[in-house]
Amino acid sequence: MVIGTKGRVETVVNESNTAKAVCSGTLDVFATPNMIGLMEQAAQMSVAEYLEEGQGTVGTKIDVTHDAATPLGMKVWAESELVEVDRRRLVFEVAAYDECGLIGKGRHERFIIQNNKFLAKVNAKAVK
């Protein structure tokens, strides 16, 4: 992993990603959970090429603010930058924007996992 690796993903606010649609509020504005998902996606995608076969990353911590609302039809995007690597722990600075400027920012942690081992552990919970 390379400190400084950056990621970026974007979407458009529509009826399916509003606060009203995901039950995090009652208004037709970009939902905070979707902003967080966009931030996580930017981080995950930014480091995917550095992973070995069979590895992935999972989000384990996020601390962000959602500072401005975004209306239906407006483009939004999230950017991430890898700022710390501690063995399997990855720390990112994340920010989200709409066409008018910054709408949220914070930090996000992910861990590198072995996909099969991780899924086996998760699926074992289902048989208990």
PDB file of N, CA, C and O in Angstrom, residues 39-112:
ATOM      1  N   MET A  39     -18.198   7.281   0.466  1.00  0.00           N
ATOM      2  CA  MET A  39     -16.855   7.465   1.031  1.00  0.00           C
ATOM      3  C   MET A  39     -16.146   6.118   1.167  1.00  0.00           C
ATOM      4  O   MET A  39     -14.972   5.976   0.811  1.00  0.00           O
ATOM      5  N   GLU A  40     -16.870   5.116   1.689  1.00  0.00           N
ATOM      6  CA  GLU A  40     -16.283   3.787   1.840  1.00  0.00           C
ATOM      7  C   GLU A  40     -15.917   3.189   0.481  1.00  0.00           C
ATOM      8  O   GLU A  40     -14.871   2.571   0.330  1.00  0.00           O
ATOM      9  N   GLN A  41     -16.775   3.399  -0.502  1.00  0.00           N
ATOM     10  CA  GLN A  41     -16.502   2.871  -1.833  1.00  0.00           C
ATOM     11  C   GLN A  41     -15.247   3.504  -2.425  1.00  0.00           C
ATOM     12  O   GLN A  41     -14.413   2.814  -3.030  1.00  0.00           O
ATOM     13  N   ALA A  42     -15.081   4.805  -2.252  1.00  0.00           N
ATOM     14  CA  ALA A  42     -13.882   5.484  -2.766  1.00  0.00           C
ATOM     15  C   ALA A  42     -12.627   4.909  -2.117  1.00  0.00           C
ATOM     16  O   ALA A  42     -11.623   4.645  -2.798  1.00  0.00           O
ATOM     17  N   ALA A  43     -12.676   4.678  -0.812  1.00  0.00           N
ATOM     18  CA  ALA A  43     -11.526   4.123  -0.100  1.00  0.00           C
ATOM     19  C   ALA A  43     -11.243   2.693  -0.553  1.00  0.00           C
ATOM     20  O   ALA A  43     -10.100   2.341  -0.879  1.00  0.00           O
ATOM     21  N   GLN A  44     -12.278   1.865  -0.593  1.00  0.00           N
ATOM     22  CA  GLN A  44     -12.122   0.458  -0.966  1.00  0.00           C
ATOM     23  C   GLN A  44     -11.553   0.330  -2.376  1.00  0.00           C
ATOM     24  O   GLN A  44     -10.616  -0.426  -2.613  1.00  0.00           O
ATOM     25  N   MET A  45     -12.088   1.074  -3.294  1.00  0.00           N
ATOM     26  CA  MET A  45     -11.646   0.971  -4.682  1.00  0.00           C
ATOM     27  C   MET A  45     -10.220   1.487  -4.873  1.00  0.00           C
ATOM     28  O   MET A  45      -9.490   0.997  -5.729  1.00  0.00           O
ATOM     29  N   SER A  46      -9.831   2.457  -4.057  1.00  0.00           N
ATOM     30  CA  SER A  46      -8.504   3.060  -4.234  1.00  0.00           C
ATOM     31  C   SER A  46      -7.363   2.092  -3.947  1.00  0.00           C
ATOM     32  O   SER A  46      -6.278   2.238  -4.498  1.00  0.00           O
ATOM     33  N   VAL A  47      -7.598   1.110  -3.084  1.00  0.00           N
ATOM     34  CA  VAL A  47      -6.522   0.188  -2.710  1.00  0.00           C
ATOM     35  C   VAL A  47      -6.690  -1.205  -3.303  1.00  0.00           C
ATOM     36  O   VAL A  47      -5.833  -2.069  -3.115  1.00  0.00           O
ATOM     37  N   ALA A  48      -7.766  -1.430  -4.026  1.00  0.00           N
ATOM     38  CA  ALA A  48      -8.056  -2.768  -4.561  1.00  0.00           C
ATOM     39  C   ALA A  48      -6.909  -3.323  -5.394  1.00  0.00           C
ATOM     40  O   ALA A  48      -6.592  -4.515  -5.312  1.00  0.00           O
ATOM     41  N   GLU A  49      -6.254  -2.499  -6.175  1.00  0.00           N
ATOM     42  CA  GLU A  49      -5.178  -2.984  -7.048  1.00  0.00           C
ATOM     43  C   GLU A  49      -3.938  -3.438  -6.267  1.00  0.00           C
ATOM     44  O   GLU A  49      -3.111  -4.161  -6.800  1.00  0.00           O
ATOM     45  N   TYR A  50      -3.809  -3.036  -5.019  1.00  0.00           N
ATOM     46  CA  TYR A  50      -2.650  -3.406  -4.204  1.00  0.00           C
ATOM     47  C   TYR A  50      -2.846  -4.719  -3.448  1.00  0.00           C
ATOM     48  O   TYR A  50      -1.913  -5.217  -2.825  1.00  0.00           O
ATOM     49  N   LEU A  51      -4.061  -5.248  -3.474  1.00  0.00           N
ATOM     50  CA  LEU A  51      -4.367  -6.462  -2.721  1.00  0.00           C
ATOM     51  C   LEU A  51      -3.925  -7.703  -3.480  1.00  0.00           C
ATOM     52  O   LEU A  51      -3.918  -7.724  -4.710  1.00  0.00           O
ATOM     53  N   GLU A  52      -3.583  -8.737  -2.709  1.00  0.00           N
ATOM     54  CA  GLU A  52      -3.231 -10.021  -3.308  1.00  0.00           C
ATOM     55  C   GLU A  52      -4.508 -10.762  -3.693  1.00  0.00           C
ATOM     56  O   GLU A  52      -5.603 -10.436  -3.222  1.00  0.00           O
ATOM     57  N   GLU A  53      -4.371 -11.753  -4.544  1.00  0.00           N
ATOM     58  CA  GLU A  53      -5.495 -12.592  -4.945  1.00  0.00           C
ATOM     59  C   GLU A  53      -6.200 -13.139  -3.707  1.00  0.00           C
ATOM     60  O   GLU A  53      -5.552 -13.644  -2.785  1.00  0.00           O
ATOM     61  N   GLY A  54      -7.521 -13.016  -3.667  1.00  0.00           N
ATOM     62  CA  GLY A  54      -8.299 -13.536  -2.549  1.00  0.00           C
ATOM     63  C   GLY A  54      -8.431 -12.593  -1.374  1.00  0.00           C
ATOM     64  O   GLY A  54      -9.092 -12.917  -0.396  1.00  0.00           O
ATOM     65  N   GLN A  55      -7.811 -11.422  -1.447  1.00  0.00           N
ATOM     66  CA  GLN A  55      -7.926 -10.440  -0.365  1.00  0.00           C
ATOM     67  C   GLN A  55      -8.983  -9.401  -0.694  1.00  0.00           C
ATOM     68  O   GLN A  55      -9.315  -9.164  -1.859  1.00  0.00           O
ATOM     69  N   GLY A  56      -9.492  -8.777   0.340  1.00  0.00           N
ATOM     70  CA  GLY A  56     -10.413  -7.662   0.219  1.00  0.00           C
ATOM     71  C   GLY A  56     -10.205  -6.739   1.407  1.00  0.00           C
ATOM     72  O   GLY A  56      -9.300  -6.969   2.231  1.00  0.00           O
ATOM     73  N   THR A  57     -11.017  -5.720   1.506  1.00  0.00           N
ATOM     74  CA  THR A  57     -10.987  -4.862   2.686  1.00  0.00           C
ATOM     75  C   THR A  57     -12.404  -4.715   3.206  1.00  0.00           C
ATOM     76  O   THR A  57     -13.373  -4.776   2.444  1.00  0.00           O
ATOM     77  N   VAL A  58     -12.522  -4.535   4.505  1.00  0.00           N
ATOM     78  CA  VAL A  58     -13.816  -4.284   5.131  1.00  0.00           C
ATOM     79  C   VAL A  58     -13.710  -3.028   5.986  1.00  0.00           C
ATOM     80  O   VAL A  58     -12.695  -2.765   6.622  1.00  0.00           O
ATOM     81  N   GLY A  59     -14.779  -2.252   5.965  1.00  0.00           N
ATOM     82  CA  GLY A  59     -14.837  -1.055   6.796  1.00  0.00           C
ATOM     83  C   GLY A  59     -15.068  -1.432   8.239  1.00  0.00           C
ATOM     84  O   GLY A  59     -15.887  -2.308   8.538  1.00  0.00           O
ATOM     85  N   THR A  60     -14.322  -0.782   9.137  1.00  0.00           N
ATOM     86  CA  THR A  60     -14.453  -1.079  10.563  1.00  0.00           C
ATOM     87  C   THR A  60     -14.749   0.149  11.409  1.00  0.00           C
ATOM     88  O   THR A  60     -15.198   0.020  12.544  1.00  0.00           O
ATOM     89  N   LYS A  61     -14.496   1.336  10.871  1.00  0.00           N
ATOM     90  CA  LYS A  61     -14.720   2.548  11.651  1.00  0.00           C
ATOM     91  C   LYS A  61     -14.879   3.717  10.692  1.00  0.00           C
ATOM     92  O   LYS A  61     -14.182   3.805   9.691  1.00  0.00           O
ATOM     93  N   ILE A  62     -15.811   4.601  11.048  1.00  0.00           N
ATOM     94  CA  ILE A  62     -15.958   5.829  10.271  1.00  0.00           C
ATOM     95  C   ILE A  62     -16.387   6.943  11.217  1.00  0.00           C
ATOM     96  O   ILE A  62     -17.206   6.730  12.109  1.00  0.00           O
ATOM     97  N   ASP A  63     -15.782   8.098  11.058  1.00  0.00           N
ATOM     98  CA  ASP A  63     -16.098   9.273  11.863  1.00  0.00           C
ATOM     99  C   ASP A  63     -16.182  10.451  10.901  1.00  0.00           C
ATOM    100  O   ASP A  63     -15.158  10.981  10.476  1.00  0.00           O
ATOM    101  N   VAL A  64     -17.417  10.805  10.533  1.00  0.00           N
ATOM    102  CA  VAL A  64     -17.606  11.855   9.537  1.00  0.00           C
ATOM    103  C   VAL A  64     -18.703  12.823   9.964  1.00  0.00           C
ATOM    104  O   VAL A  64     -19.548  12.499  10.803  1.00  0.00           O
ATOM    105  N   THR A  65     -18.668  13.981   9.351  1.00  0.00           N
ATOM    106  CA  THR A  65     -19.753  14.941   9.500  1.00  0.00           C
ATOM    107  C   THR A  65     -20.457  15.049   8.151  1.00  0.00           C
ATOM    108  O   THR A  65     -19.844  14.856   7.104  1.00  0.00           O
ATOM    109  N   HIS A  66     -21.746  15.340   8.204  1.00  0.00           N
ATOM    110  CA  HIS A  66     -22.520  15.626   6.987  1.00  0.00           C
ATOM    111  C   HIS A  66     -22.981  17.064   7.156  1.00  0.00           C
ATOM    112  O   HIS A  66     -23.910  17.348   7.901  1.00  0.00           O
ATOM    113  N   ASP A  67     -22.312  17.973   6.455  1.00  0.00           N
ATOM    114  CA  ASP A  67     -22.434  19.399   6.736  1.00  0.00           C
ATOM    115  C   ASP A  67     -23.378  20.175   5.833  1.00  0.00           C
ATOM    116  O   ASP A  67     -23.712  21.316   6.142  1.00  0.00           O
ATOM    117  N   ALA A  68     -23.774  19.597   4.700  1.00  0.00           N
ATOM    118  CA  ALA A  68     -24.653  20.316   3.781  1.00  0.00           C
ATOM    119  C   ALA A  68     -25.527  19.331   3.026  1.00  0.00           C
ATOM    120  O   ALA A  68     -25.077  18.255   2.634  1.00  0.00           O
ATOM    121  N   ALA A  69     -26.782  19.707   2.822  1.00  0.00           N
ATOM    122  CA  ALA A  69     -27.727  18.853   2.101  1.00  0.00           C
ATOM    123  C   ALA A  69     -27.569  19.031   0.593  1.00  0.00           C
ATOM    124  O   ALA A  69     -27.160  20.087   0.115  1.00  0.00           O
ATOM    125  N   THR A  70     -27.930  17.967  -0.139  1.00  0.00           N
ATOM    126  CA  THR A  70     -27.842  17.981  -1.599  1.00  0.00           C
ATOM    127  C   THR A  70     -29.200  17.571  -2.170  1.00  0.00           C
ATOM    128  O   THR A  70     -29.748  16.534  -1.788  1.00  0.00           O
ATOM    129  N   PRO A  71     -29.747  18.358  -3.112  1.00  0.00           N
ATOM    130  CA  PRO A  71     -31.079  18.071  -3.652  1.00  0.00           C
ATOM    131  C   PRO A  71     -31.077  16.995  -4.731  1.00  0.00           C
ATOM    132  O   PRO A  71     -30.026  16.632  -5.276  1.00  0.00           O
ATOM    133  N   LEU A  72     -32.251  16.533  -5.058  1.00  0.00           N
ATOM    134  CA  LEU A  72     -32.449  15.590  -6.159  1.00  0.00           C
ATOM    135  C   LEU A  72     -31.846  16.148  -7.444  1.00  0.00           C
ATOM    136  O   LEU A  72     -31.926  17.349  -7.711  1.00  0.00           O
ATOM    137  N   GLY A  73     -31.233  15.261  -8.221  1.00  0.00           N
ATOM    138  CA  GLY A  73     -30.704  15.627  -9.526  1.00  0.00           C
ATOM    139  C   GLY A  73     -29.280  16.150  -9.537  1.00  0.00           C
ATOM    140  O   GLY A  73     -28.674  16.280 -10.595  1.00  0.00           O
ATOM    141  N   MET A  74     -28.709  16.445  -8.374  1.00  0.00           N
ATOM    142  CA  MET A  74     -27.360  16.997  -8.326  1.00  0.00           C
ATOM    143  C   MET A  74     -26.324  15.883  -8.213  1.00  0.00           C
ATOM    144  O   MET A  74     -26.548  14.875  -7.561  1.00  0.00           O
ATOM    145  N   LYS A  75     -25.191  16.073  -8.864  1.00  0.00           N
ATOM    146  CA  LYS A  75     -24.083  15.117  -8.790  1.00  0.00           C
ATOM    147  C   LYS A  75     -23.387  15.259  -7.437  1.00  0.00           C
ATOM    148  O   LYS A  75     -23.195  16.364  -6.936  1.00  0.00           O
ATOM    149  N   VAL A  76     -23.032  14.111  -6.860  1.00  0.00           N
ATOM    150  CA  VAL A  76     -22.237  14.071  -5.636  1.00  0.00           C
ATOM    151  C   VAL A  76     -21.075  13.116  -5.859  1.00  0.00           C
ATOM    152  O   VAL A  76     -21.169  12.179  -6.652  1.00  0.00           O
ATOM    153  N   TRP A  77     -19.962  13.369  -5.173  1.00  0.00           N
ATOM    154  CA  TRP A  77     -18.830  12.462  -5.268  1.00  0.00           C
ATOM    155  C   TRP A  77     -18.085  12.435  -3.951  1.00  0.00           C
ATOM    156  O   TRP A  77     -18.190  13.337  -3.134  1.00  0.00           O
ATOM    157  N   ALA A  78     -17.366  11.338  -3.770  1.00  0.00           N
ATOM    158  CA  ALA A  78     -16.538  11.171  -2.574  1.00  0.00           C
ATOM    159  C   ALA A  78     -15.105  10.948  -3.009  1.00  0.00           C
ATOM    160  O   ALA A  78     -14.839  10.315  -4.035  1.00  0.00           O
ATOM    161  N   GLU A  79     -14.194  11.469  -2.208  1.00  0.00           N
ATOM    162  CA  GLU A  79     -12.766  11.296  -2.438  1.00  0.00           C
ATOM    163  C   GLU A  79     -12.142  10.723  -1.175  1.00  0.00           C
ATOM    164  O   GLU A  79     -12.575  11.028  -0.065  1.00  0.00           O
ATOM    165  N   SER A  80     -11.141   9.889  -1.376  1.00  0.00           N
ATOM    166  CA  SER A  80     -10.420   9.306  -0.241  1.00  0.00           C
ATOM    167  C   SER A  80      -8.928   9.436  -0.484  1.00  0.00           C
ATOM    168  O   SER A  80      -8.476   9.481  -1.629  1.00  0.00           O
ATOM    169  N   GLU A  81      -8.192   9.493   0.623  1.00  0.00           N
ATOM    170  CA  GLU A  81      -6.733   9.465   0.548  1.00  0.00           C
ATOM    171  C   GLU A  81      -6.212   8.585   1.667  1.00  0.00           C
ATOM    172  O   GLU A  81      -6.565   8.790   2.840  1.00  0.00           O
ATOM    173  N   LEU A  82      -5.395   7.606   1.319  1.00  0.00           N
ATOM    174  CA  LEU A  82      -4.786   6.717   2.304  1.00  0.00           C
ATOM    175  C   LEU A  82      -3.728   7.501   3.070  1.00  0.00           C
ATOM    176  O   LEU A  82      -2.782   8.024   2.472  1.00  0.00           O
ATOM    177  N   VAL A  83      -3.895   7.608   4.398  1.00  0.00           N
ATOM    178  CA  VAL A  83      -2.974   8.419   5.198  1.00  0.00           C
ATOM    179  C   VAL A  83      -2.163   7.608   6.202  1.00  0.00           C
ATOM    180  O   VAL A  83      -1.201   8.115   6.781  1.00  0.00           O
ATOM    181  N   GLU A  84      -2.555   6.350   6.421  1.00  0.00           N
ATOM    182  CA  GLU A  84      -1.828   5.522   7.394  1.00  0.00           C
ATOM    183  C   GLU A  84      -2.010   4.046   7.047  1.00  0.00           C
ATOM    184  O   GLU A  84      -3.111   3.618   6.699  1.00  0.00           O
ATOM    185  N   VAL A  85      -0.923   3.283   7.164  1.00  0.00           N
ATOM    186  CA  VAL A  85      -0.960   1.832   7.002  1.00  0.00           C
ATOM    187  C   VAL A  85      -0.281   1.229   8.214  1.00  0.00           C
ATOM    188  O   VAL A  85       0.876   1.535   8.507  1.00  0.00           O
ATOM    189  N   ASP A  86      -1.005   0.394   8.958  1.00  0.00           N
ATOM    190  CA  ASP A  86      -0.469  -0.288  10.133  1.00  0.00           C
ATOM    191  C   ASP A  86      -0.791  -1.776   9.972  1.00  0.00           C
ATOM    192  O   ASP A  86      -1.867  -2.226  10.356  1.00  0.00           O
ATOM    193  N   ARG A  87       0.128  -2.502   9.348  1.00  0.00           N
ATOM    194  CA  ARG A  87      -0.068  -3.906   8.974  1.00  0.00           C
ATOM    195  C   ARG A  87      -1.312  -4.055   8.124  1.00  0.00           C
ATOM    196  O   ARG A  87      -1.320  -3.623   6.981  1.00  0.00           O
ATOM    197  N   ARG A  88      -2.389  -4.607   8.668  1.00  0.00           N
ATOM    198  CA  ARG A  88      -3.613  -4.810   7.884  1.00  0.00           C
ATOM    199  C   ARG A  88      -4.599  -3.649   8.026  1.00  0.00           C
ATOM    200  O   ARG A  88      -5.616  -3.606   7.344  1.00  0.00           O
ATOM    201  N   ARG A  89      -4.320  -2.711   8.908  1.00  0.00           N
ATOM    202  CA  ARG A  89      -5.215  -1.568   9.164  1.00  0.00           C
ATOM    203  C   ARG A  89      -4.863  -0.410   8.239  1.00  0.00           C
ATOM    204  O   ARG A  89      -3.715   0.020   8.173  1.00  0.00           O
ATOM    205  N   LEU A  90      -5.891   0.096   7.543  1.00  0.00           N
ATOM    206  CA  LEU A  90      -5.716   1.209   6.615  1.00  0.00           C
ATOM    207  C   LEU A  90      -6.571   2.377   7.091  1.00  0.00           C
ATOM    208  O   LEU A  90      -7.740   2.186   7.444  1.00  0.00           O
ATOM    209  N   VAL A  91      -6.002   3.573   7.111  1.00  0.00           N
ATOM    210  CA  VAL A  91      -6.737   4.763   7.547  1.00  0.00           C
ATOM    211  C   VAL A  91      -6.793   5.760   6.387  1.00  0.00           C
ATOM    212  O   VAL A  91      -5.769   6.042   5.759  1.00  0.00           O
ATOM    213  N   PHE A  92      -7.981   6.282   6.145  1.00  0.00           N
ATOM    214  CA  PHE A  92      -8.220   7.203   5.047  1.00  0.00           C
ATOM    215  C   PHE A  92      -8.802   8.516   5.553  1.00  0.00           C
ATOM    216  O   PHE A  92      -9.617   8.514   6.476  1.00  0.00           O
ATOM    217  N   GLU A  93      -8.413   9.610   4.933  1.00  0.00           N
ATOM    218  CA  GLU A  93      -9.142  10.867   5.045  1.00  0.00           C
ATOM    219  C   GLU A  93     -10.176  10.808   3.929  1.00  0.00           C
ATOM    220  O   GLU A  93      -9.850  10.430   2.793  1.00  0.00           O
ATOM    221  N   VAL A  94     -11.429  11.132   4.240  1.00  0.00           N
ATOM    222  CA  VAL A  94     -12.490  11.075   3.246  1.00  0.00           C
ATOM    223  C   VAL A  94     -13.233  12.403   3.216  1.00  0.00           C
ATOM    224  O   VAL A  94     -13.312  13.111   4.229  1.00  0.00           O
ATOM    225  N   ALA A  95     -13.765  12.729   2.055  1.00  0.00           N
ATOM    226  CA  ALA A  95     -14.572  13.942   1.903  1.00  0.00           C
ATOM    227  C   ALA A  95     -15.598  13.696   0.817  1.00  0.00           C
ATOM    228  O   ALA A  95     -15.373  12.911  -0.110  1.00  0.00           O
ATOM    229  N   ALA A  96     -16.743  14.363   0.937  1.00  0.00           N
ATOM    230  CA  ALA A  96     -17.797  14.277  -0.073  1.00  0.00           C
ATOM    231  C   ALA A  96     -18.155  15.689  -0.520  1.00  0.00           C
ATOM    232  O   ALA A  96     -18.114  16.642   0.270  1.00  0.00           O
ATOM    233  N   TYR A  97     -18.515  15.780  -1.797  1.00  0.00           N
ATOM    234  CA  TYR A  97     -18.809  17.070  -2.410  1.00  0.00           C
ATOM    235  C   TYR A  97     -20.060  16.962  -3.269  1.00  0.00           C
ATOM    236  O   TYR A  97     -20.371  15.892  -3.778  1.00  0.00           O
ATOM    237  N   ASP A  98     -20.741  18.080  -3.444  1.00  0.00           N
ATOM    238  CA  ASP A  98     -21.721  18.199  -4.507  1.00  0.00           C
ATOM    239  C   ASP A  98     -21.276  19.337  -5.412  1.00  0.00           C
ATOM    240  O   ASP A  98     -20.178  19.877  -5.224  1.00  0.00           O
ATOM    241  N   GLU A  99     -22.093  19.678  -6.368  1.00  0.00           N
ATOM    242  CA  GLU A  99     -21.692  20.686  -7.347  1.00  0.00           C
ATOM    243  C   GLU A  99     -21.513  22.078  -6.746  1.00  0.00           C
ATOM    244  O   GLU A  99     -20.970  22.970  -7.401  1.00  0.00           O
ATOM    245  N   CYS A 100     -21.919  22.254  -5.490  1.00  0.00           N
ATOM    246  CA  CYS A 100     -21.754  23.550  -4.817  1.00  0.00           C
ATOM    247  C   CYS A 100     -20.591  23.563  -3.831  1.00  0.00           C
ATOM    248  O   CYS A 100     -20.238  24.614  -3.306  1.00  0.00           O
ATOM    249  N   GLY A 101     -19.988  22.387  -3.537  1.00  0.00           N
ATOM    250  CA  GLY A 101     -18.848  22.358  -2.630  1.00  0.00           C
ATOM    251  C   GLY A 101     -18.880  21.187  -1.664  1.00  0.00           C
ATOM    252  O   GLY A 101     -19.606  20.205  -1.861  1.00  0.00           O
ATOM    253  N   LEU A 102     -18.089  21.308  -0.614  1.00  0.00           N
ATOM    254  CA  LEU A 102     -17.927  20.259   0.396  1.00  0.00           C
ATOM    255  C   LEU A 102     -19.247  20.015   1.126  1.00  0.00           C
ATOM    256  O   LEU A 102     -19.894  20.967   1.572  1.00  0.00           O
ATOM    257  N   ILE A 103     -19.625  18.727   1.256  1.00  0.00           N
ATOM    258  CA  ILE A 103     -20.839  18.393   2.012  1.00  0.00           C
ATOM    259  C   ILE A 103     -20.554  17.529   3.238  1.00  0.00           C
ATOM    260  O   ILE A 103     -21.402  17.376   4.103  1.00  0.00           O
ATOM    261  N   GLY A 104     -19.349  16.935   3.320  1.00  0.00           N
ATOM    262  CA  GLY A 104     -19.014  16.104   4.471  1.00  0.00           C
ATOM    263  C   GLY A 104     -17.555  15.700   4.438  1.00  0.00           C
ATOM    264  O   GLY A 104     -16.927  15.708   3.376  1.00  0.00           O
ATOM    265  N   LYS A 105     -17.026  15.347   5.631  1.00  0.00           N
ATOM    266  CA  LYS A 105     -15.612  14.944   5.695  1.00  0.00           C
ATOM    267  C   LYS A 105     -15.362  14.153   6.963  1.00  0.00           C
ATOM    268  O   LYS A 105     -16.165  14.161   7.891  1.00  0.00           O
ATOM    269  N   GLY A 106     -14.204  13.470   6.991  1.00  0.00           N
ATOM    270  CA  GLY A 106     -13.829  12.737   8.189  1.00  0.00           C
ATOM    271  C   GLY A 106     -12.749  11.712   7.924  1.00  0.00           C
ATOM    272  O   GLY A 106     -11.952  11.856   6.992  1.00  0.00           O
ATOM    273  N   ARG A 107     -12.743  10.664   8.767  1.00  0.00           N
ATOM    274  CA  ARG A 107     -11.748   9.586   8.679  1.00  0.00           C
ATOM    275  C   ARG A 107     -12.470   8.249   8.612  1.00  0.00           C
ATOM    276  O   ARG A 107     -13.546   8.086   9.175  1.00  0.00           O
ATOM    277  N   HIS A 108     -11.819   7.311   7.949  1.00  0.00           N
ATOM    278  CA  HIS A 108     -12.403   5.985   7.750  1.00  0.00           C
ATOM    279  C   HIS A 108     -11.291   4.945   7.877  1.00  0.00           C
ATOM    280  O   HIS A 108     -10.206   5.137   7.341  1.00  0.00           O
ATOM    281  N   GLU A 109     -11.572   3.851   8.604  1.00  0.00           N
ATOM    282  CA  GLU A 109     -10.617   2.747   8.735  1.00  0.00           C
ATOM    283  C   GLU A 109     -11.168   1.510   8.040  1.00  0.00           C
ATOM    284  O   GLU A 109     -12.363   1.223   8.105  1.00  0.00           O
ATOM    285  N   ARG A 110     -10.260   0.783   7.407  1.00  0.00           N
ATOM    286  CA  ARG A 110     -10.578  -0.494   6.781  1.00  0.00           C
ATOM    287  C   ARG A 110      -9.502  -1.490   7.186  1.00  0.00           C
ATOM    288  O   ARG A 110      -8.388  -1.095   7.521  1.00  0.00           O
ATOM    289  N   PHE A 111      -9.845  -2.780   7.158  1.00  0.00           N
ATOM    290  CA  PHE A 111      -8.871  -3.836   7.427  1.00  0.00           C
ATOM    291  C   PHE A 111      -8.775  -4.737   6.214  1.00  0.00           C
ATOM    292  O   PHE A 111      -9.780  -5.052   5.576  1.00  0.00           O
ATOM    293  N   ILE A 112      -7.571  -5.161   5.915  1.00  0.00           N
ATOM    294  CA  ILE A 112      -7.344  -6.127   4.846  1.00  0.00           C
ATOM    295  C   ILE A 112      -7.710  -7.504   5.387  1.00  0.00           C
ATOM    296  O   ILE A 112      -7.276  -7.884   6.481  1.00  0.00           O
TER     297      ILE A 112
END
